[in-house]
Rosetta silent file (secondary structure, phi, psi, omega in degrees, C-alpha in Angstrom):
SEQUENCE: MKKEFPVTLTIAGSDSGGGAGVQADLKTFSSLATFGTTVFTCLTAQNPDGVSGIYEISPDFVSAQLQAVSSYFPIKAAKTGMLYSKDIIKSVASFFYENPDIQLVLDPVMVATSGAKLLKDDAIQSLVEDLIPLSKLITPNLDEASLLLGEPINQYDQLVPMAKKLFEKFKVPVLLKGGHLPNATNAIDVLFDGKSTYEYSKAYLKEKHTHGTGCTYSAAITAMIAHGKNLSEAIGSAKEYLHLTIEDDILTGPIHHLNHFPEPIN
SCORE:     score description
SCORE:     0.000 S_00000001
   1 L     0.000  143.931  177.339    0.000    0.000    0.000 S_00000001
   2 L   -71.172  140.060  176.520    1.109    3.533   -0.738 S_00000001
   3 L   -75.921  130.829  177.922    2.035    5.587    2.303 S_00000001
   4 L   -89.118  125.651  177.639   -0.320    8.520    2.794 S_00000001
   5 L   -94.350  128.444  172.781    1.419   11.802    3.542 S_00000001
   6 L   -64.790  149.119 -176.984   -0.538   14.366    5.591 S_00000001
   7 E   -93.315  130.576  175.721   -0.918   17.702    3.796 S_00000001
   8 E  -117.603  161.042 -177.669    0.735   20.796    5.234 S_00000001
   9 E  -136.767  134.014  170.014    0.514   24.407    4.099 S_00000001
  10 E  -114.133  133.822  176.346    2.909   27.324    4.312 S_00000001
  11 E  -118.511  100.965 -168.513    1.674   30.880    3.868 S_00000001
  12 E  -163.484 -178.146  178.281    4.810   32.953    3.602 S_00000001
  13 E   -92.777  159.285  177.477    7.252   34.885    1.459 S_00000001
  14 E   -85.535  141.633  172.448    9.738   33.501   -1.011 S_00000001
  15 E  -112.209  107.439 -178.298   13.480   33.560   -0.266 S_00000001
  16 L   -63.574  -18.304  175.974   15.365   33.704   -3.552 S_00000001
  17 L   -81.398   -8.520  172.567   18.449   32.547   -1.655 S_00000001
  18 L    81.220   -1.645 -173.003   16.698   29.288   -0.834 S_00000001
  19 L   -98.817  -16.343 -176.709   17.521   29.179    2.869 S_00000001
  20 L  -137.184 -167.232  175.474   14.410   30.609    4.508 S_00000001
  21 H    59.983 -151.555 -178.071   10.781   31.403    3.736 S_00000001
  22 H   -56.217  -37.794 -178.046    8.671   29.116    1.591 S_00000001
  23 H   -62.639  -44.281  177.244   11.755   27.322    0.296 S_00000001
  24 H   -66.057  -38.302 -179.901   12.878   26.299    3.790 S_00000001
  25 H   -62.133  -45.872 -178.620    9.325   25.340    4.707 S_00000001
  26 H   -64.641  -40.347  177.609    8.932   23.026    1.711 S_00000001
  27 H   -62.067  -41.865  179.826   12.265   21.334    2.365 S_00000001
  28 H   -65.375  -47.278  178.352   11.255   20.786    5.987 S_00000001
  29 H   -55.702  -44.568 -178.738    7.811   19.461    5.066 S_00000001
  30 H   -67.258  -43.169 -179.069    9.355   16.997    2.615 S_00000001
  31 H   -60.857  -32.452 -175.953   12.071   15.894    5.014 S_00000001
  32 L  -102.031   25.072  169.523    9.449   15.129    7.659 S_00000001
  33 L    60.341   44.690  168.028    7.187   13.125    5.344 S_00000001
  34 L  -124.441  160.595  178.777    4.377   15.578    4.729 S_00000001
  35 E   -97.104  108.881 -174.196    3.077   16.906    1.423 S_00000001
  36 E   -84.547  131.597  172.189    3.751   20.635    1.392 S_00000001
  37 E  -116.201  164.360 -170.288    1.462   23.124   -0.313 S_00000001
  38 E  -137.123  147.415  164.802    2.090   26.850   -0.634 S_00000001
  39 E  -131.902  118.526 -178.931    0.526   30.278   -0.635 S_00000001
  40 E   -87.374  133.602  177.040    2.949   33.076   -1.508 S_00000001
  41 E  -103.546  -31.976 -178.907    2.489   36.447    0.192 S_00000001
  42 E  -149.987  154.146  166.179    5.595   38.210   -1.126 S_00000001
  43 E  -108.260  134.882  178.256    8.518   37.668   -3.435 S_00000001
  44 E  -119.094  147.648  168.387   11.846   38.827   -2.076 S_00000001
  45 E   -99.806  105.414 -175.309   15.168   39.537   -3.695 S_00000001
  46 E  -155.782  160.916  168.271   17.546   38.267   -1.056 S_00000001
  47 E  -141.649 -179.992 -176.753   20.495   36.150   -0.102 S_00000001
  48 L   -60.212  -14.436  177.220   21.949   35.408    3.346 S_00000001
  49 L   -80.959  -19.585  179.967   23.552   38.869    3.404 S_00000001
  50 E   157.664  175.783 -179.771   20.224   40.668    3.273 S_00000001
  51 E  -104.867  122.182 -178.802   16.988   41.598    1.533 S_00000001
  52 E  -105.341   -8.275  177.902   17.328   44.015   -1.386 S_00000001
  53 E  -166.912  147.750  178.111   13.737   44.038   -2.594 S_00000001
  54 E  -132.872  128.612  175.477   10.189   42.998   -1.668 S_00000001
  55 E  -116.041  114.818 -175.866    7.281   42.540   -4.076 S_00000001
  56 E   -81.833  130.777  173.406    3.929   42.226   -2.320 S_00000001
  57 L   -77.528  142.464 -179.368    1.340   39.802   -3.715 S_00000001
  58 L   -65.360  143.823  178.114   -2.160   41.288   -3.876 S_00000001
  59 H   -57.018  -34.945  178.493   -4.491   40.168   -1.054 S_00000001
  60 H   -63.762  -37.451  179.675   -7.019   38.955   -3.645 S_00000001
  61 H   -75.929  -30.638  171.895   -4.418   36.651   -5.164 S_00000001
  62 H   -60.804  -45.247  178.630   -3.412   35.417   -1.709 S_00000001
  63 H   -63.774  -37.831  179.094   -7.086   34.511   -1.170 S_00000001
  64 H   -64.596  -39.351  176.674   -7.229   32.832   -4.585 S_00000001
  65 H   -63.904  -44.841  179.200   -4.241   30.660   -3.691 S_00000001
  66 H   -59.392  -42.690 -179.973   -5.818   29.713   -0.370 S_00000001
  67 H   -66.303  -42.906 -178.305   -9.056   28.745   -2.081 S_00000001
  68 H   -62.190  -42.803 -178.012   -7.297   26.722   -4.781 S_00000001
  69 H   -72.732  -48.441 -173.118   -5.273   24.705   -2.288 S_00000001
  70 H   -71.887  -24.708  179.748   -7.942   24.184    0.371 S_00000001
  71 L   -76.583  -12.494 -177.908  -10.675   23.194   -2.082 S_00000001
  72 L  -113.376  -42.098 -172.124   -8.581   20.243   -3.286 S_00000001
  73 L  -102.365  141.249  174.740   -6.284   19.144   -0.454 S_00000001
  74 L   -83.642   85.828 -173.669   -7.250   17.966    3.069 S_00000001
  75 E   -72.223  124.603  179.414   -4.877   20.279    4.924 S_00000001
  76 E   -85.534  -43.786 -176.322   -4.000   18.973    8.392 S_00000001
  77 E  -150.462  152.901 -177.426   -1.855   21.841    9.627 S_00000001
  78 E  -138.236  160.778  174.329   -0.564   25.170    8.360 S_00000001
  79 E  -137.417  152.670  171.675    2.002   27.781    9.261 S_00000001
  80 E  -114.263  150.163  174.043    2.463   31.425    8.466 S_00000001
  81 L  -124.911 -118.344 -179.524    5.717   33.243    7.966 S_00000001
  82 L   -70.760  114.840  179.157    6.199   36.618    6.309 S_00000001
  83 L  -107.207  -27.481  164.717    2.749   38.194    5.891 S_00000001
  84 E    75.466  -52.690 -171.515    4.004   41.751    5.393 S_00000001
  85 L  -129.020  159.572  178.745    0.824   43.846    5.193 S_00000001
  86 H   -59.039  -43.640 -176.371   -2.441   44.462    7.015 S_00000001
  87 H   -67.509  -37.495  176.062   -4.542   43.522    3.988 S_00000001
  88 H   -65.108  -43.987  179.874   -2.740   40.196    3.492 S_00000001
  89 H   -59.973  -42.253  179.731   -3.158   39.372    7.182 S_00000001
  90 H   -64.568  -36.711  176.946   -6.893   40.098    6.989 S_00000001
  91 H   -65.205  -44.020  179.772   -7.216   37.805    3.954 S_00000001
  92 H   -66.593  -41.982  179.552   -5.373   35.009    5.760 S_00000001
  93 H   -62.600  -39.835  178.257   -7.378   35.541    8.962 S_00000001
  94 H   -60.309  -39.828  178.745  -10.632   35.325    7.015 S_00000001
  95 H   -62.683  -46.478 -177.475   -9.526   31.964    5.627 S_00000001
  96 H   -73.666  -27.287  173.818   -8.732   30.480    9.037 S_00000001
  97 H   -63.182  -36.296 -179.966  -11.913   31.883   10.528 S_00000001
  98 H   -85.033  -13.038 -178.364  -13.796   29.888    7.883 S_00000001
  99 L  -129.799   64.502 -173.637  -11.547   26.811    8.300 S_00000001
 100 L   -68.749  -14.654 -179.542  -11.104   26.364   12.076 S_00000001
 101 L   -77.605  -15.578  177.110  -10.203   22.667   11.769 S_00000001
 102 L   -81.201  118.493 -176.718   -6.851   23.513   10.151 S_00000001
 103 E   -77.923  125.889 -172.232   -4.342   23.822   12.986 S_00000001
 104 E  -109.683  125.949  169.817   -2.298   27.004   12.590 S_00000001
 105 E  -102.905  120.068 -175.890    1.256   27.646   13.770 S_00000001
 106 E  -106.845  114.534  174.198    1.959   31.372   13.570 S_00000001
 107 L   -97.109  106.451 -172.644    5.557   32.512   13.265 S_00000001
 108 L   -76.835   71.538 -175.761    5.299   36.300   13.807 S_00000001
 109 L   -67.637  118.435 -177.542    7.971   37.255   11.285 S_00000001
 110 L  -121.516  -44.300 -176.911    8.696   40.951   11.737 S_00000001
 111 E  -138.543  132.916  177.158   12.374   41.657   11.095 S_00000001
 112 L   -71.452  158.044  177.159   15.001   39.617    9.251 S_00000001
 113 L   -55.941  -32.007  179.521   18.273   38.779   10.966 S_00000001
 114 L   -72.785  -11.432 -179.594   19.915   41.221    8.530 S_00000001
 115 L   104.572   -7.650 -179.394   17.673   43.993    9.888 S_00000001
 116 L   -69.036  134.916  178.668   15.251   44.226    6.955 S_00000001
 117 E   -75.270  127.069 -178.481   11.656   44.928    7.981 S_00000001
 118 L  -113.579    5.642  176.564    9.381   42.065    6.967 S_00000001
 119 E  -144.673  123.533  179.672    6.152   43.398    8.494 S_00000001
 120 L   -64.911  151.993 -176.382    4.757   46.874    7.904 S_00000001
 121 L   -58.298  -40.717 -176.577    4.090   48.987   10.987 S_00000001
 122 L   -77.222   -3.105 -179.492    0.330   49.130   10.411 S_00000001
 123 H   -88.971  -19.064 -175.505    0.198   45.324   10.087 S_00000001
 124 H   -62.690  -43.501 -179.858    1.179   44.547   13.681 S_00000001
 125 H   -62.023  -41.152  178.289   -2.227   45.499   15.072 S_00000001
 126 H   -65.195  -39.503  177.570   -3.983   43.310   12.502 S_00000001
 127 H   -58.907  -45.453 -177.493   -1.675   40.407   13.345 S_00000001
 128 H   -68.817  -43.209 -172.598   -2.512   40.776   17.027 S_00000001
 129 H   -86.646  -35.298 -170.129   -6.253   41.323   16.647 S_00000001
 130 H  -100.165  -35.545 -169.950   -7.175   39.242   13.595 S_00000001
 131 H  -110.282  -42.575 -179.403   -4.809   36.295   13.260 S_00000001
 132 H   -55.197  -41.220  179.967   -3.103   35.426   16.540 S_00000001
 133 H   -63.175  -16.218 -179.456   -6.453   34.548   18.212 S_00000001
 134 H   -94.380    2.597 -172.433   -7.035   31.925   15.488 S_00000001
 135 L   -91.823  151.808  171.545   -3.689   30.198   16.064 S_00000001
 136 L   -84.177  -26.611 -176.355   -2.877   26.941   17.838 S_00000001
 137 E  -159.555  140.790  167.923    0.614   28.243   18.642 S_00000001
 138 E  -115.173  146.349 -171.977    2.719   31.378   18.199 S_00000001
 139 L  -127.524   61.819 -178.639    6.519   31.080   18.002 S_00000001
 140 L   -73.451  144.988  166.911    8.141   34.470   18.651 S_00000001
 141 E   -83.779 -176.867 -174.276   11.865   34.908   19.077 S_00000001
 142 H   -63.926  -40.882 -179.466   13.117   37.325   21.721 S_00000001
 143 H   -65.945  -42.451 -179.881   12.996   40.391   19.464 S_00000001
 144 H   -66.619  -42.108  177.835    9.489   39.595   18.253 S_00000001
 145 H   -63.112  -38.524  178.122    8.255   38.895   21.775 S_00000001
 146 H   -63.073  -40.499  176.962    9.752   42.177   22.942 S_00000001
 147 H   -65.103  -40.936 -178.155    7.867   44.023   20.203 S_00000001
 148 H   -69.433  -31.244 -178.233    4.614   42.260   21.069 S_00000001
 149 H   -97.632  -18.929 -178.504    4.977   43.002   24.794 S_00000001
 150 L    76.508   24.617  177.611    6.660   46.381   24.573 S_00000001
 151 L  -151.247  149.683 -175.844    9.529   45.418   26.879 S_00000001
 152 L   -72.274  149.078  174.146   12.985   43.885   26.431 S_00000001
 153 L  -130.335  113.149 -176.021   13.736   40.200   27.025 S_00000001
 154 L  -144.599   14.242  179.450   17.421   39.413   27.384 S_00000001
 155 L  -134.412  148.714 -178.632   17.855   37.027   30.325 S_00000001
 156 H   -57.638  -41.906 -175.477   17.146   33.333   30.824 S_00000001
 157 H   -71.564   -1.986  174.517   15.067   33.906   33.940 S_00000001
 158 H   -89.469  -15.065 -169.662   12.663   36.053   31.896 S_00000001
 159 H   -61.548  -50.690 -177.645   11.667   33.248   29.529 S_00000001
 160 H   -66.015  -51.563 -179.559    8.982   31.568   31.640 S_00000001
 161 H   -62.190  -33.918  179.850    7.325   34.733   33.000 S_00000001
 162 H   -74.625  -34.592  173.942    7.366   36.378   29.566 S_00000001
 163 H   -62.056  -41.646  178.043    5.902   33.286   27.901 S_00000001
 164 H   -66.851  -36.213  179.403    3.116   33.392   30.491 S_00000001
 165 H   -66.682  -39.037  176.176    2.674   37.106   29.910 S_00000001
 166 H   -64.337  -40.736  177.840    2.296   36.522   26.162 S_00000001
 167 H   -62.818  -43.715 -179.577   -0.291   33.828   26.858 S_00000001
 168 H   -62.451  -32.866 -179.108   -2.230   36.148   29.132 S_00000001
 169 H   -75.543  -40.554 -170.727   -2.221   38.810   26.416 S_00000001
 170 H  -110.283  -14.886  177.350   -3.205   36.593   23.485 S_00000001
 171 L    62.724   29.643  173.304   -4.871   33.550   25.088 S_00000001
 172 L  -133.636  151.746  178.115   -3.048   31.094   22.789 S_00000001
 173 L   -55.643  144.732 -174.775   -0.094   28.757   23.547 S_00000001
 174 E  -126.779  128.885  167.601    3.296   30.438   23.212 S_00000001
 175 E  -107.481  104.531  179.477    6.686   28.994   22.314 S_00000001
 176 E   -90.500  117.394 -174.240    9.190   31.666   23.320 S_00000001
 177 E   -92.453  121.985 -174.955   12.471   30.973   21.556 S_00000001
 178 L  -102.902   20.790 -176.167   15.555   31.864   23.557 S_00000001
 179 L   -64.870  -17.574 -179.433   18.225   31.118   20.986 S_00000001
 180 L   -97.727   11.776  177.610   19.336   34.752   20.851 S_00000001
 181 L   -61.646  133.480 -179.640   20.102   35.057   24.557 S_00000001
 182 L   -65.197  139.796  176.388   23.525   36.687   25.000 S_00000001
 183 L    59.936   27.932 -177.987   26.373   34.407   26.111 S_00000001
 184 L   -77.265  140.757  172.864   24.096   31.359   26.047 S_00000001
 185 L   -98.623  -17.013  176.003   25.635   27.881   26.186 S_00000001
 186 E  -129.822  144.815  172.740   22.280   26.246   25.398 S_00000001
 187 E   -88.796  108.196 -171.835   19.514   27.202   22.996 S_00000001
 188 E  -114.565  130.361  176.732   16.515   27.152   25.320 S_00000001
 189 E  -122.318  148.687 -178.558   12.869   27.552   24.321 S_00000001
 190 E  -124.969  127.511  172.507    9.851   27.695   26.634 S_00000001
 191 E  -104.612  129.638  168.239    6.307   26.582   25.854 S_00000001
 192 E  -124.181  121.211 -174.825    3.426   27.758   28.005 S_00000001
 193 L  -105.271   12.544 -178.806    0.054   26.355   26.968 S_00000001
 194 L   101.812  -20.723  179.258   -2.076   28.005   29.631 S_00000001
 195 L  -126.279  -47.191 -173.653   -1.655   25.197   32.155 S_00000001
 196 L  -121.743  155.034  176.229    1.826   23.716   31.923 S_00000001
 197 E  -112.916  133.963  178.434    5.323   24.953   31.158 S_00000001
 198 E  -125.843  140.567  179.039    7.739   22.928   29.032 S_00000001
 199 E  -119.655  135.477 -179.266   11.413   23.676   28.427 S_00000001
 200 E  -123.318  123.848 -174.576   13.391   22.497   25.400 S_00000001
 201 E  -133.819  133.697  172.177   17.156   22.756   25.471 S_00000001
 202 E  -135.656  151.838  179.259   19.926   21.814   23.054 S_00000001
 203 E   -57.787  134.799  178.732   23.594   22.736   23.126 S_00000001
 204 L   -71.090  122.884 -177.636   24.228   26.067   21.425 S_00000001
 205 L   -92.207  103.813 -176.338   26.174   25.372   18.221 S_00000001
 206 L   -77.023  156.041  176.582   28.680   28.184   17.868 S_00000001
 207 L    57.331   35.760  175.726   30.065   29.451   14.565 S_00000001
 208 L  -113.316  145.223  177.173   27.161   27.969   12.615 S_00000001
 209 L   -83.320  124.831 -170.799   25.180   29.781    9.943 S_00000001
 210 L  -118.368   21.650  176.150   21.576   29.937   11.118 S_00000001
 211 L   -60.099  123.783  177.746   19.720   31.710    8.293 S_00000001
 212 L    95.964    4.460 -177.354   16.271   30.138    8.093 S_00000001
 213 H   -67.105  -38.922 -179.574   16.143   28.539   11.542 S_00000001
 214 H   -63.937  -44.279  177.782   12.911   30.258   12.560 S_00000001
 215 H   -62.936  -45.631 -177.692   11.107   29.197    9.388 S_00000001
 216 H   -63.346  -41.975 -179.346   12.468   25.666    9.645 S_00000001
 217 H   -62.277  -50.300 -178.255   11.487   25.313   13.306 S_00000001
 218 H   -67.609  -33.883  176.020    7.882   26.434   12.806 S_00000001
 219 H   -66.320  -38.639  178.895    7.564   24.292    9.668 S_00000001
 220 H   -66.723  -40.033  175.716    8.842   21.255   11.584 S_00000001
 221 H   -60.530  -44.035  179.488    6.320   21.861   14.369 S_00000001
 222 H   -59.563  -44.774  179.281    3.586   22.105   11.733 S_00000001
 223 H   -62.454  -42.905 -179.462    4.679   18.815   10.158 S_00000001
 224 H   -66.290  -36.894  175.387    4.720   17.039   13.511 S_00000001
 225 H   -64.414  -41.122  178.841    1.232   18.326   14.326 S_00000001
 226 H   -61.516  -28.756  177.371    0.056   17.070   10.919 S_00000001
 227 L   -81.829   -0.214  174.087    1.373   13.629   11.907 S_00000001
 228 L    99.796    4.437  179.533   -0.881   13.689   14.968 S_00000001
 229 L   -75.965  147.587  174.874    1.531   14.652   17.744 S_00000001
 230 L   -73.989  173.698 -169.301    0.269   16.866   20.526 S_00000001
 231 H   -60.909  -48.173 -177.406    1.780   20.312   20.930 S_00000001
 232 H   -66.014  -38.831  177.309    4.519   19.538   23.448 S_00000001
 233 H   -67.183  -40.862 -179.234    5.565   16.377   21.574 S_00000001
 234 H   -61.991  -42.024 -179.903    5.539   18.186   18.234 S_00000001
 235 H   -68.158  -41.137  178.430    7.811   20.918   19.561 S_00000001
 236 H   -60.011  -44.997  178.736   10.201   18.400   21.133 S_00000001
 237 H   -67.189  -38.905  179.200   10.551   16.483   17.866 S_00000001
 238 H   -65.965  -37.080  177.946   10.892   19.706   15.877 S_00000001
 239 H   -63.617  -41.362  176.838   13.629   20.942   18.234 S_00000001
 240 H   -62.119  -45.108 -179.914   15.566   17.716   17.657 S_00000001
 241 H   -61.733  -46.198 -179.339   15.155   18.095   13.889 S_00000001
 242 H   -59.648  -42.607  179.560   16.265   21.740   13.935 S_00000001
 243 H   -60.013  -40.869  178.789   19.372   20.870   15.930 S_00000001
 244 H   -64.640  -39.673 -178.863   20.282   18.232   13.341 S_00000001
 245 H   -64.855  -31.668  178.230   19.841   20.660   10.444 S_00000001
 246 H   -79.582  -45.021 -176.944   22.285   23.069   12.097 S_00000001
 247 H   -63.724  -40.458 -176.115   24.741   20.438   13.314 S_00000001
 248 L  -101.054   44.195 -174.138   24.872   18.623    9.961 S_00000001
 249 L   -64.102  163.173 -176.749   25.080   21.788    7.854 S_00000001
 250 E  -121.083  149.285  179.506   26.080   21.752    4.188 S_00000001
 251 E   -86.526  124.039  179.255   28.515   23.891    2.216 S_00000001
 252 E  -127.047   82.406 -178.326   26.827   25.983   -0.479 S_00000001
 253 L    72.515 -120.734 -173.067   29.477   28.079   -2.154 S_00000001
 254 L   -77.904  -15.872 -175.763   30.799   30.763    0.205 S_00000001
 255 E  -135.386  173.379  172.605   28.804   29.754    3.299 S_00000001
 256 E   -97.601  149.058  176.771   27.208   26.845    5.106 S_00000001
 257 E  -125.758  162.763  171.912   23.449   26.335    5.150 S_00000001
 258 L   -57.715  142.643  174.291   21.052   24.246    7.199 S_00000001
 259 L   -98.640  100.594 -175.880   20.832   20.672    5.987 S_00000001
 260 L   -75.293   -2.435 -179.527   17.103   20.076    5.735 S_00000001
 261 L  -126.957   60.584  174.384   17.602   16.376    4.965 S_00000001
 262 L   -76.240 -173.692  177.294   19.605   14.940    7.869 S_00000001
 263 L   -58.791  138.214 -176.847   19.125   11.378    9.058 S_00000001
 264 L   -59.771  149.186  174.263   15.385   10.771    9.634 S_00000001
 265 L  -120.530  158.144 -179.924   13.986   11.102   13.150 S_00000001
 266 L   -86.005    0.000    0.000   10.887    9.488   14.635 S_00000001
């Protein structure tokens, strides 16, 4: 018998450099035995050094992509990445409001590691009011969480209270990613689901190129949810996968990239 792959969906921007965005999501979905579908929100001209141009897809065409995919495929789980504008966010939120059975992982992509803005200022309110409440999980890094809360997060002992504070604000489970903590020896993330706190820790891999880690992590969580794992299990498996992609990196010309096809994990 043919193995049935659960269907996953990424709603995000394109990375012409291939290391992040939709490209990283599709590689992750494939590596973790799901069938990845796509809705493009933006096209970017970028490489690991930075973003030199952004072309926004019209909200109507974003909606058309969503309709085309969802009317044919039984989507188990979805993730969002770069949404960029208020109107795109409202189109995406309308889709999930009408399709509440699709489990949504929201990666609140706001600023690229290079410093390029990936979310317009007037879009933040729409993200908070229209889309976050429809999510199964949000996965902010420290900078994104600081923007959402309006206060800095730069110490390990802030992770749990700030994850709880984000939950209290948005009423959805929060995975606060602590990989950018200064002088960290471990990459530590904290999940608070409203009742329990879970901590995920892996050794911090120094001198590794990490372009695309946020996209890859949220895509891996999405894939694990599509396979039927509960939230804490999905994050644990995704954390293991992400660590492997960094540890077993590949040389691509002048730099190393994540290896999205390491040895399979269960």
